[in-house]
Amino acid sequence: GEDVEQSLFLSVREGDSSVINCTYTDSSSTYLYWYKQEPGAGLQLLTYIFSNMDMKQDQRLTVLLNKKDKHLSLRIADTQTGDSAIYFCAETSRAAGNKLTFGGGTRVLVKP
Amino acid sequence: EPEVTQTPSHQVTQMGQEVILRCVPISNHLYFYWYRQILGQKVEFLVSFYNNEISEKSEIFDDQFSVERPDGSNFTLKIRSTKLEDSAMYFCASSELGTSGGDEQFFGPGTRLTVL
């Protein structure tokens, strides 16, 4: 079945850029998502990218997709303390219907 | 801003008891979902629901689980006879259209279920 993997933890200094990486196995993935989870809150969609795109930029967020290597990354520019959270990569495909397959989440800690 | 709500935020139950987790999806959404996250593990899909019936379900969603939309606003997940391994955070989500079209799933804050 589909699998999505992420590194567990990232520590970054305030003002620096953060890069969170994700790999997936489903070659038929159509949409790839980044969700953010703050303590006690649900999963908040940050951004998503369609599989025929290489890059998507949205303010401080840049998503890069390497479809050949099945590698997705999320870059957060000028990281702030409010960016400290768990970030989940997720994917779906036409075959999967409406099911999202999630990675294990990357805990990002922003140090002042 | 409209949001998905879930009650209760934390439910403690004895093994073998029935539990009902409740969700109020966003009002104009048509697709509803349940996911769960066992502590330290990934968020896993359980079931999706559209047009008053289950559209997809995972292997986890066995006969012990059921979903219902009892009225125009609530969406519930029932676990008939809870087991210790059902202890997890359960997330409800809803979307206006299906996710296969790229539509966003909006998630609730979750219900933490603890089975003793």
GROMACS .gro file of C-alpha atoms in nm, chain A residues 51-93:
model
   43
   51SER     CA    1   0.141   1.630  -0.897
   52ASN     CA    2   0.199   1.794  -1.234
   53MET     CA    3   0.363   2.094  -1.064
   54ASP     CA    4   0.726   2.125  -0.953
   55MET     CA    5   0.691   2.417  -0.718
   56LYS     CA    6   0.432   2.625  -0.542
   57GLN     CA    7   0.498   2.940  -0.344
   58ASP     CA    8   0.260   3.096  -0.096
   59GLN     CA    9   0.403   3.385   0.107
   60ARG     CA   10   0.667   3.233   0.338
   61LEU     CA   11   0.595   2.879   0.223
   62THR     CA   12   0.758   2.708  -0.075
   63VAL     CA   13   0.668   2.353  -0.174
   64LEU     CA   14   0.902   2.161  -0.401
   65LEU     CA   15   0.799   1.836  -0.566
   66ASN     CA   16   1.040   1.594  -0.731
   67LYS     CA   17   0.803   1.343  -0.882
   68LYS     CA   18   1.081   1.124  -1.020
   69ASP     CA   19   1.228   1.073  -0.672
   70LYS     CA   20   0.886   1.094  -0.503
   71HIS     CA   21   1.022   1.364  -0.275
   72LEU     CA   22   0.828   1.659  -0.137
   73SER     CA   23   0.965   1.942   0.072
   74LEU     CA   24   0.824   2.240   0.256
   75ARG     CA   25   1.044   2.543   0.306
   76ILE     CA   26   0.940   2.804   0.561
   77ALA     CA   27   1.125   3.131   0.514
   78ASP     CA   28   1.203   3.356   0.811
   79THR     CA   29   1.083   3.096   1.062
   80GLN     CA   30   0.905   3.241   1.364
   81THR     CA   31   0.841   3.096   1.710
   82GLY     CA   32   0.476   3.062   1.610
   83ASP     CA   33   0.586   2.811   1.346
   84SER     CA   34   0.677   2.561   1.619
   85ALA     CA   35   0.438   2.271   1.559
   86ILE     CA   36   0.415   1.926   1.405
   87TYR     CA   37   0.404   1.928   1.026
   88PHE     CA   38   0.241   1.641   0.839
   89CYS     CA   39   0.288   1.550   0.478
   90ALA     CA   40  -0.008   1.369   0.319
   91GLU     CA   41  -0.101   1.241  -0.023
   92THR     CA   42  -0.401   1.120  -0.210
   93SER     CA   43  -0.454   0.963  -0.549
   0.00000   0.00000   0.00000
